[in-house]
Coordinates of C-alpha atoms in Angstrom, one line a residue:
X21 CA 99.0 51.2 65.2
X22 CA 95.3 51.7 65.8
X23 CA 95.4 55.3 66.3
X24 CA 96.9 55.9 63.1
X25 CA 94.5 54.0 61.2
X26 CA 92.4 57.0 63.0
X27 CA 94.3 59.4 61.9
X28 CA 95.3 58.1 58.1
X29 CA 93.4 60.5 55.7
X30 CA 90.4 58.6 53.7
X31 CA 91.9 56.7 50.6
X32 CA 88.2 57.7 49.1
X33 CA 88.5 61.4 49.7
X34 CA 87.5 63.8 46.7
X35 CA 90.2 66.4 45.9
X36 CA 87.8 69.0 47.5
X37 CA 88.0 66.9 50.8
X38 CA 91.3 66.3 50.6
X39 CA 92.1 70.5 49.8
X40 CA 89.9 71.1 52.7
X41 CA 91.7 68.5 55.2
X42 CA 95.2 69.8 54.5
X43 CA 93.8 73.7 54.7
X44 CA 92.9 72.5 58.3
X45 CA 95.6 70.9 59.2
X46 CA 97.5 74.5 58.1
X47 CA 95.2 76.2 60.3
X48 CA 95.6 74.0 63.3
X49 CA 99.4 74.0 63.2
X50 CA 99.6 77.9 62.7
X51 CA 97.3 77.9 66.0
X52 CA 99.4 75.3 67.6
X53 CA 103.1 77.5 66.8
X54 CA 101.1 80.4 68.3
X55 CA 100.3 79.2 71.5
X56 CA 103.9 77.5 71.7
X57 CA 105.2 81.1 70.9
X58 CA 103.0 82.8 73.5
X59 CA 104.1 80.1 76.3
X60 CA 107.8 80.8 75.3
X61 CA 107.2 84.8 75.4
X62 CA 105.6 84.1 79.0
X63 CA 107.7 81.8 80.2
X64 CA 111.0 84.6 78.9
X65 CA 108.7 87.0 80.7
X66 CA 108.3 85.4 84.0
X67 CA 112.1 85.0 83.6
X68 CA 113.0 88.6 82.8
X69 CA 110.3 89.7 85.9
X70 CA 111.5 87.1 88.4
X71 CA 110.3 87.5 92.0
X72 CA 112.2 87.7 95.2
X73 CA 110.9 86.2 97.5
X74 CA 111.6 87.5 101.3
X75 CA 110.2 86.6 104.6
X76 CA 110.7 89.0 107.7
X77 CA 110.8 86.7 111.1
X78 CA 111.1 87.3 114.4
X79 CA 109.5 87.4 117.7
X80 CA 106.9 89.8 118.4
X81 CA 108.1 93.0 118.6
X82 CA 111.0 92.6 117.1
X83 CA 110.4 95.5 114.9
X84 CA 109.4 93.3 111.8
X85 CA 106.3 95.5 110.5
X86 CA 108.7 98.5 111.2
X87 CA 110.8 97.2 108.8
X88 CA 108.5 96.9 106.4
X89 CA 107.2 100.4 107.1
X90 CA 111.1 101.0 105.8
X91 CA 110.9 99.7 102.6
X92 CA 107.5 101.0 101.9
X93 CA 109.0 104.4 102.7
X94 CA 112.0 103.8 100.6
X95 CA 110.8 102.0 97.8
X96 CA 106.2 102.5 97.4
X97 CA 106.4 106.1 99.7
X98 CA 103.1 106.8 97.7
X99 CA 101.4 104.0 99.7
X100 CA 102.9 105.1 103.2
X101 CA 101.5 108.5 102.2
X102 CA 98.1 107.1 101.2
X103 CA 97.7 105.2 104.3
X104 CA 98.4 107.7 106.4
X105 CA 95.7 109.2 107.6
X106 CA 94.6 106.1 108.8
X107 CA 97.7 105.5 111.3
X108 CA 96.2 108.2 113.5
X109 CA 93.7 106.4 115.5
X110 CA 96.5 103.3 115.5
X111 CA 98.9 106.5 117.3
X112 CA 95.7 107.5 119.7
X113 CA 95.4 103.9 121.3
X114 CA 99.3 103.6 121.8
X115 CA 99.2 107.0 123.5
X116 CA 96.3 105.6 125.8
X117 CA 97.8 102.2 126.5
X118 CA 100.6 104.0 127.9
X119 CA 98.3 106.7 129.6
X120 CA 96.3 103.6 131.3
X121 CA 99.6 101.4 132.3
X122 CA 100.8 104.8 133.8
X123 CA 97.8 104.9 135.8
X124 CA 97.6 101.3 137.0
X125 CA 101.2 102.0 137.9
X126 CA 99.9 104.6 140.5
X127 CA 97.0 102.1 142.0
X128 CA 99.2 100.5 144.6
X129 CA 98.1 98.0 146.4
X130 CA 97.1 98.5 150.1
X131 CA 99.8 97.2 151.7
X132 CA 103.0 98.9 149.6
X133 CA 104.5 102.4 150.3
X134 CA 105.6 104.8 147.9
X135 CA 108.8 106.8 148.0
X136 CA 108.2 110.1 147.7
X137 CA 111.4 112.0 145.2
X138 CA 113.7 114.1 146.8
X139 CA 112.8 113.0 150.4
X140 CA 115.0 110.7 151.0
X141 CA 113.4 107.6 153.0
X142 CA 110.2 109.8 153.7
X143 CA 107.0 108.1 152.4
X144 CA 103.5 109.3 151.6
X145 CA 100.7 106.6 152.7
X146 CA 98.3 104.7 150.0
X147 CA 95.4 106.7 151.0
X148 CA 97.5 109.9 150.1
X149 CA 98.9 108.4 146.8
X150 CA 94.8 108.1 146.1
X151 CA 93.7 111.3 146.7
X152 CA 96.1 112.7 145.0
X153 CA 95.5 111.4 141.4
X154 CA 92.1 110.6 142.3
X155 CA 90.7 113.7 140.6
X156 CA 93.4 113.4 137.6
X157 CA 92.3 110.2 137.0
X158 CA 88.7 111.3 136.9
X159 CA 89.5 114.0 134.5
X160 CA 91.1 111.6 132.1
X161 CA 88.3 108.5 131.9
X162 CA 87.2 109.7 128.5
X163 CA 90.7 109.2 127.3
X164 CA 90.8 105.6 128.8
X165 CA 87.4 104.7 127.4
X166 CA 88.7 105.8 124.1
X167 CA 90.8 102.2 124.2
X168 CA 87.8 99.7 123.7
X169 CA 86.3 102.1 121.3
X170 CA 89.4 102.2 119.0
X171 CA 90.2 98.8 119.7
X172 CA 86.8 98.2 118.0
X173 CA 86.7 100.3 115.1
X174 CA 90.2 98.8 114.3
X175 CA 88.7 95.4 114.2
X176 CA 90.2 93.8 117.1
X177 CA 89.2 89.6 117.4
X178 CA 86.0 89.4 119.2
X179 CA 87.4 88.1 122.1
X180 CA 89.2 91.4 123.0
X181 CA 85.6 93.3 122.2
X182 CA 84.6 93.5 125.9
X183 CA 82.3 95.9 126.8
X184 CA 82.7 95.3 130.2
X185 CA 86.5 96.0 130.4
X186 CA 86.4 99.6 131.5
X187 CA 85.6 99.7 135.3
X188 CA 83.9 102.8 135.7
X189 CA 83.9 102.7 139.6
X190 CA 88.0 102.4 139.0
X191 CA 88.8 104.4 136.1
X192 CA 90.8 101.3 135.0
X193 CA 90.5 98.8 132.7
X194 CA 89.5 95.3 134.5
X195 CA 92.5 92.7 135.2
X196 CA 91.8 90.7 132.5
X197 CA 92.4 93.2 130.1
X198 CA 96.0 95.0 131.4
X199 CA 98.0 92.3 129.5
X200 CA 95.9 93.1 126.1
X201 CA 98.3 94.2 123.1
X202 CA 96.9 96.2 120.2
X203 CA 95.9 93.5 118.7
X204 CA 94.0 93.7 115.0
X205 CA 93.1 92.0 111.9
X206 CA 95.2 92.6 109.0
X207 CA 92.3 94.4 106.9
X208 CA 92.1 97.1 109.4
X209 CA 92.9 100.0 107.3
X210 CA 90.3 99.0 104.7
X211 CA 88.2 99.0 107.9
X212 CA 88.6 102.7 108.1
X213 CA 88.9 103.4 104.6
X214 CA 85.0 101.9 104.7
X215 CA 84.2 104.0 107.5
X216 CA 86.0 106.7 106.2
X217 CA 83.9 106.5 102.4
X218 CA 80.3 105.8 104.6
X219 CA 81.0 109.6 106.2
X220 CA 81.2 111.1 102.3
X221 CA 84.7 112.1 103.5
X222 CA 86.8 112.2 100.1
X223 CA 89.0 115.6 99.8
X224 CA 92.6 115.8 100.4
X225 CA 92.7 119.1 102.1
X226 CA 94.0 119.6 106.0
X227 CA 90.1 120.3 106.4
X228 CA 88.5 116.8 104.8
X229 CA 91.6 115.2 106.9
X230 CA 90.3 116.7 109.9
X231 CA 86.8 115.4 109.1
X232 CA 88.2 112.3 109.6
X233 CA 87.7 112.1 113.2
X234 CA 88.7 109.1 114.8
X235 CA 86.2 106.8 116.5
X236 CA 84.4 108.3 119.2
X237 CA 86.0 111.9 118.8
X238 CA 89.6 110.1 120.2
X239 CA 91.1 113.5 118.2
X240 CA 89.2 115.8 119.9
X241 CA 89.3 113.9 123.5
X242 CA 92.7 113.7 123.7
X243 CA 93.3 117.4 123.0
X244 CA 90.8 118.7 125.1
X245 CA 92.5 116.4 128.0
X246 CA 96.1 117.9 126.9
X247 CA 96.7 119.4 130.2
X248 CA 95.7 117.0 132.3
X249 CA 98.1 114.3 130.3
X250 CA 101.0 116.6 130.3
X251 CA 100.3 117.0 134.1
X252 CA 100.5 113.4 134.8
X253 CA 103.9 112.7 132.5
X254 CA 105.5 115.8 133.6
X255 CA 105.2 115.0 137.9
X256 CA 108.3 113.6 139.1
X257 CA 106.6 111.5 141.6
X258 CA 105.2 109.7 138.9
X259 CA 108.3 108.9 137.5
X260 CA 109.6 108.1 141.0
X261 CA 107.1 105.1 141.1
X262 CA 107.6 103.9 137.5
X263 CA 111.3 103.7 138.4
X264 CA 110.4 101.5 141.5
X265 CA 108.1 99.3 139.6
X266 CA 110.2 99.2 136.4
X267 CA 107.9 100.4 134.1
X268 CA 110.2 101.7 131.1
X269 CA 107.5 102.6 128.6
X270 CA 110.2 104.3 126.7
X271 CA 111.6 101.1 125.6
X272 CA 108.2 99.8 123.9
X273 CA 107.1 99.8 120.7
X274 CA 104.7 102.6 120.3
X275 CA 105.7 105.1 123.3
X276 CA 104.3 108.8 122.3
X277 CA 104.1 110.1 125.7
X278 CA 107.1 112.4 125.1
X279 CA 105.1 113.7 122.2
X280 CA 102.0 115.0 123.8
X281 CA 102.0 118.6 122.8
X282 CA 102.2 117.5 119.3
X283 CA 100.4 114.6 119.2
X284 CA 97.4 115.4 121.3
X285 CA 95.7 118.0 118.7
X286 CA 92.9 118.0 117.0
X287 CA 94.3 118.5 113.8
X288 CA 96.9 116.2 114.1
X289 CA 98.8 114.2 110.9
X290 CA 101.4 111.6 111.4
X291 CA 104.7 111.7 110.1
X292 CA 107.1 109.1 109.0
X293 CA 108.7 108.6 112.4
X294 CA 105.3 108.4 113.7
X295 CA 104.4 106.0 111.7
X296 CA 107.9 103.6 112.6
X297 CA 107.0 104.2 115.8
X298 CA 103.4 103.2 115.6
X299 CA 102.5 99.9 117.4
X300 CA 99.9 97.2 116.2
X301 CA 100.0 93.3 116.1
X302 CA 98.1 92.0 113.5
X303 CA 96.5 88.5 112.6
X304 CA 97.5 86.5 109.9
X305 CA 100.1 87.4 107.4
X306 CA 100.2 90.1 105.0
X307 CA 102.2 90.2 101.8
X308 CA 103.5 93.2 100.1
X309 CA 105.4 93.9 97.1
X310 CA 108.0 96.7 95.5
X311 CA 109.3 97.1 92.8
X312 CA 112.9 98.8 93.8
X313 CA 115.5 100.2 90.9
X314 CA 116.9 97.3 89.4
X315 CA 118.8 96.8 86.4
X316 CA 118.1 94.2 83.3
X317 CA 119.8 91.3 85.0
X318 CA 118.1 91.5 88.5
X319 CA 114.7 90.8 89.2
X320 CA 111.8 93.6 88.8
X321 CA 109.4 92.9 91.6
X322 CA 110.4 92.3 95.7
X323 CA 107.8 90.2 97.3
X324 CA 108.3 90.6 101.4
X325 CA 106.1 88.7 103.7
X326 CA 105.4 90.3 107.1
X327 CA 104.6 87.0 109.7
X328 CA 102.9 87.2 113.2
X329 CA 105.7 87.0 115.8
X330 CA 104.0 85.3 119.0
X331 CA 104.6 81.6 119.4
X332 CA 101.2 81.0 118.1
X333 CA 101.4 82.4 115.2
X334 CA 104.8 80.5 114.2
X335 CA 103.3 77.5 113.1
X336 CA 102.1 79.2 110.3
X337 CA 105.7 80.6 108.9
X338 CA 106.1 77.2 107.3
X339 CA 104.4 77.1 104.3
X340 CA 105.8 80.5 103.1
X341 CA 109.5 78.7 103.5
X342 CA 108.9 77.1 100.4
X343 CA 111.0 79.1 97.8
X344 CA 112.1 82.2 99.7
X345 CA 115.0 83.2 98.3
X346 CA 116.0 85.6 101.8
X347 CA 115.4 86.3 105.4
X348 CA 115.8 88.8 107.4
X349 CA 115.5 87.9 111.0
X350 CA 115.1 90.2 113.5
X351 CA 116.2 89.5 117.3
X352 CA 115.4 92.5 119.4
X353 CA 118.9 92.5 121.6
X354 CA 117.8 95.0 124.5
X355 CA 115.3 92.8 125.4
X356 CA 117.8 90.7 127.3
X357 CA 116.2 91.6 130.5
X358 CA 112.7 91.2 129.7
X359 CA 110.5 87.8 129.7
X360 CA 108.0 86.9 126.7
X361 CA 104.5 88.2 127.1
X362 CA 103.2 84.7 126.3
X363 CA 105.1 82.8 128.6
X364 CA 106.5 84.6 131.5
X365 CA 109.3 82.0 132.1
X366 CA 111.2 82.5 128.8
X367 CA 113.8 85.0 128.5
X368 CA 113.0 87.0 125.3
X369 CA 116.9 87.1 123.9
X370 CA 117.4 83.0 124.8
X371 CA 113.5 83.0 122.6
X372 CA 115.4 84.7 119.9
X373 CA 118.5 82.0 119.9
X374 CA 115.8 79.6 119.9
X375 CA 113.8 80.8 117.2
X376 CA 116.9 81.7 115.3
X377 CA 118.0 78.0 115.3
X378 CA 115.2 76.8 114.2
X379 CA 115.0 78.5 111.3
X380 CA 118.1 77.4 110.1
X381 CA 118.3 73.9 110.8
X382 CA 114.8 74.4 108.0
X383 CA 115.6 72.4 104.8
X384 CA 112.8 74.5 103.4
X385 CA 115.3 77.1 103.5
X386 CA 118.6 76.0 102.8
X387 CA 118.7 77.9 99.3
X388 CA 117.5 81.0 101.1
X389 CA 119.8 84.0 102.4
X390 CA 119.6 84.8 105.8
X391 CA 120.2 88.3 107.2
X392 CA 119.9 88.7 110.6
X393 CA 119.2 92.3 112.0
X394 CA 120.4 92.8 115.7
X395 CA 117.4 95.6 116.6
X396 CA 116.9 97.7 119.1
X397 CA 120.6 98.9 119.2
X398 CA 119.8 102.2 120.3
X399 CA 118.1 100.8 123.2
X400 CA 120.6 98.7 124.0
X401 CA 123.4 101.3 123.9
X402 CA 121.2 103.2 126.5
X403 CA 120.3 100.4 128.8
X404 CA 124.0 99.2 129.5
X405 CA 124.5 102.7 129.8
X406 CA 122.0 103.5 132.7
X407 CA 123.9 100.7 134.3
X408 CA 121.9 97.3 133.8
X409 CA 124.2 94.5 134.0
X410 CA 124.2 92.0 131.0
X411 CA 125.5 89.4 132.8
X412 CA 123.0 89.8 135.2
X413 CA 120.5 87.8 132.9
X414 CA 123.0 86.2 130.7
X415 CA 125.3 84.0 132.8
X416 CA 127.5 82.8 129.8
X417 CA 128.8 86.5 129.3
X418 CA 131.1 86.5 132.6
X419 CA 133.0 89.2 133.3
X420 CA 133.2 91.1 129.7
X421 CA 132.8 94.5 130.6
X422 CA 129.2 95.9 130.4
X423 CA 129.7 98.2 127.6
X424 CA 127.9 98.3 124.2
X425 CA 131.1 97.4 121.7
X426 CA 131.6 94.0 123.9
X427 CA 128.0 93.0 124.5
X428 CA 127.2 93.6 120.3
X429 CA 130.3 91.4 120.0
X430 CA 129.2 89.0 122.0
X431 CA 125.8 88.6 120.4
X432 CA 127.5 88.7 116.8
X433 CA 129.3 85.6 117.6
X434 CA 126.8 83.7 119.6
X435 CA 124.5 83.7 116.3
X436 CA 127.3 83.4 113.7
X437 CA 128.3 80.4 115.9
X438 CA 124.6 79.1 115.8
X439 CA 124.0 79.6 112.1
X440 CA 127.4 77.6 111.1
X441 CA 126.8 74.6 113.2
X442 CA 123.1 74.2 112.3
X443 CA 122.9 76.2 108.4
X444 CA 126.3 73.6 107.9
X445 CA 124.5 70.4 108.6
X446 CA 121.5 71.4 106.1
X447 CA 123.6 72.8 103.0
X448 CA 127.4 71.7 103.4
X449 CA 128.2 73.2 100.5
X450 CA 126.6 76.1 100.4
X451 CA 129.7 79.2 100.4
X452 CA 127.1 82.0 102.0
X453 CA 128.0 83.6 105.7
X454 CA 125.8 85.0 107.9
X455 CA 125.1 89.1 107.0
X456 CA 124.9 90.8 110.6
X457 CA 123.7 94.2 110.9
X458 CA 123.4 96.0 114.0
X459 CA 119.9 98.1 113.2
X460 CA 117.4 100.3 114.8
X461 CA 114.8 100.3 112.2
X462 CA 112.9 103.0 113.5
X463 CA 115.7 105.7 112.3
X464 CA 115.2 106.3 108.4
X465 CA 118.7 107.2 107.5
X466 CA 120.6 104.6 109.1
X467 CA 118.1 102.3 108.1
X468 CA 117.6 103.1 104.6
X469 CA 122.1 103.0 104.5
X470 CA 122.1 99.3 105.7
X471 CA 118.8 98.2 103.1
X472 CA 121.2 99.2 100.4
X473 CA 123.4 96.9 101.4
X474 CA 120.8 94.4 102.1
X475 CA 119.8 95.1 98.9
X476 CA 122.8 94.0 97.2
X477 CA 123.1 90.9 99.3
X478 CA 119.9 89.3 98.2
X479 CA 120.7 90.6 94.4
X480 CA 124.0 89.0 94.2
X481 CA 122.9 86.0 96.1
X482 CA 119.3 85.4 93.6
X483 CA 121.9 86.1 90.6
X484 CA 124.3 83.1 92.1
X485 CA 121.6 80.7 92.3
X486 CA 120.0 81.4 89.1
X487 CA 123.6 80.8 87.6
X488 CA 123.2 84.4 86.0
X489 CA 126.9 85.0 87.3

């Protein structure tokens, strides 16, 4: 063996050489048992500290960032409470999205008559619909140019940075823009954080948190135009026409209208519901991780990944399959009656049983947990409620009655039926159901009941595959 010719000690070697070689070889063995001891303690360490591994899914709007907000708020509240202040210019463009669609809801076109409430088929003429908000609308242009500039300081993508989208002559943004979500990059609070450090603003007092005024004064704008927005939301004929055009900005994510007294101050902090309620689409995906009471068997840190929800953004779910060890899908189920804002054609629940089948025919996935949340119950409840027909946009529901207990039923067993004919192909074997919750992740106490039981879910399920059970 020529190598250990190499290695054979030198049959010439004095006894000091040979002392010498033999010290060394001591040395290097003691060196080598120490680095095989420390990749043992490491490798018992990354053991003991095991990761979980979670992905939140879902369309857009779905209410996956909400649920996130949820488990910062039950598990890291320090960081909700840190980031805070920085949700209030995020609460200030939702309020003035909704202040602007209100607005373009009144600019009917020339040829359409409105209804005026309580008349009963008496109608006030276009020109009269004008001139009656025309000075409202006047007095409330700061608040509308407010949405660019917070748009900008939030670090919207340069194609939504148009400084030509406020028409000035109309006191509406341009066509182009009416479609625009709040759409930002994920670093936006260390945007303002920056912003917030070049102003020498640093004390935790109600007056350094005051200091912190939002892009072009949005604080003070909106509560000096306080009566003029409660004007406009409190007019019944301005509800009359949002009926008729079926604008129901009280089923989207981020409506604070209802709020305005409270919101539209100077001096004004979110709270936790504000912050559920807040509304902003961010680019890219954004990892976060918890660390949740856990005993010695189950694992010490929660990794959950938070994934854009419009179809271009999907692609890029794929490589974060790899080694989940849970889901948690969220299909917004009131939105049965409304389209996708990508692709008008596509029903937003049929997107949902789309998306939702996808993911698990995924062989990436077939060792991962899947818990589906059915959102937006409340909203639900309250649509069939108000009388909109299910059927109506869902064919295959027939002539169940058009009440809440039947229609959740209903969409319980269409995705448990979905998940065991496609989730059976990929992992035969595999004993796990389907955990269904019906959910509306923007109440904390309901929400923080069912993440318990989530909780224990993804626990016992990690446990089973790591053959700790």
């Amino acid at each position: 063996d020529p190598l250990d010719r190499v290695l054979r000690p030198d049959p010439h070697e004095t006894p000091e050489q040979r002392s010498a070689r033999l010290q060394a070889e001591y040395e290097a063995k003691q060196q080598s048992d120490a680095i095989d001891e420390m990749l043992r303690q490491e490798r018992a360490a990354t053991k003991k500290t095991k990761e979980v591994k979670i992905l939140l899914l879902g369309q857009s709007e779905s209410g996956k960032s909400t649920t996130l907000k949820q488990f910062q708020l039950l598990w890291a509240p320090n960081i909700l409470d840190a980031e805070r202040l920085y949700w209030r210019p995020v609460i200030f463009l939702n309020l003035v999205i909704s202040i602007r669609r209100i607005l373009e809801c009144l600019s009917v076109r020339p040829d359409e008559e409105t209804v005026r409430p309580g008349t009963g088929s008496s109608t006030i003429s276009v020109e009269e619909t004008y001139s009656r908000y025309a000075e409202l609308k006047l007095k409330l242009s700061p608040v509308l140019q407010l949405e660019i500039v917070l748009l900008n300081a939030l670090g919207a993508p340069a194609e939504f940075d148009s400084a030509s989208a406020y028409d000035g002559n109309t006191g509406l943004l341009g066509a182009s823009e009416r479609k625009r979500d709040i759409l930002v990059r994920i670093e936006w609070q260390d945007r303002l954080a920056k912003s917030k450090a070049a102003r020498g603003i640093r004390g935790p007092g109600l007056a350094d948190r005051v200091a912190f005024s939002d892009p072009g004064d949005a604080g003070a704008i909106i509560s000096a135009c306080r009566p003029e927005l409660q004007r406009l939301w409190e007019d019944p004929f301005v509800h009359a026409v949002m009926a008729r055009r079926k604008l129901r900005l009280e089923e989207s994510s981020g409506f604070f209208v209802n709020d305005l007294n409270r919101i539209a101050r100077y001096d004004y902090i979110p709270t936790d519901e504000d912050i559920l309620r807040a509304r902003v689409r961010t680019i890219g995906v954004s990892e976060h991780r918890f660390t949740p009471p856990s005993t010695e068997r189950e694992p010490a840190e929660w990794v959950i990944y938070d994934v854009g929800g419009t179809r271009g953004q999907r692609p890029k779910w794929v490589p974060y399959f790899e080694d989940a060890q849970a889901i948690i899908f969220l299909a917004p189920v009131s939105a049965f009656d409304q389209n996708l804002a990508e692709d008008r054609k596509i029903n937003r629940l049929a997107d949902s049983f789309q998306l939702f089948e996808h993911i698990c025919k995924q062989e990436l996935l077939k060792g991962a947990s899947i818990i589906l949340f059915l959102n937006k119950a409340d909203l639900l409840k309250a649509k069939l409620h108000a009388g909109v027909r299910f059927n109506k946009w869902i064919e295959r529901y027939g002539d169940r009655p058009n009440e809440f207990e039947a229609v959740a039923t209903y969409l319980k067993g269409k995705f448990i039926e979905l998940y065991k004919f496609h989730r059976n192909k990929v992992s035969p074997r595999d004993p796990r159901e389907l955990y269904v919750h019906l959910t509306s992740v923007v109440d904390i106490r309901t929400t923080h009941a069912i993440f318990r039981d989530v909780k224990d879910t993804i626990i016992r399920d990690y446990l089973r595959n790591t053959k700790m059970i």
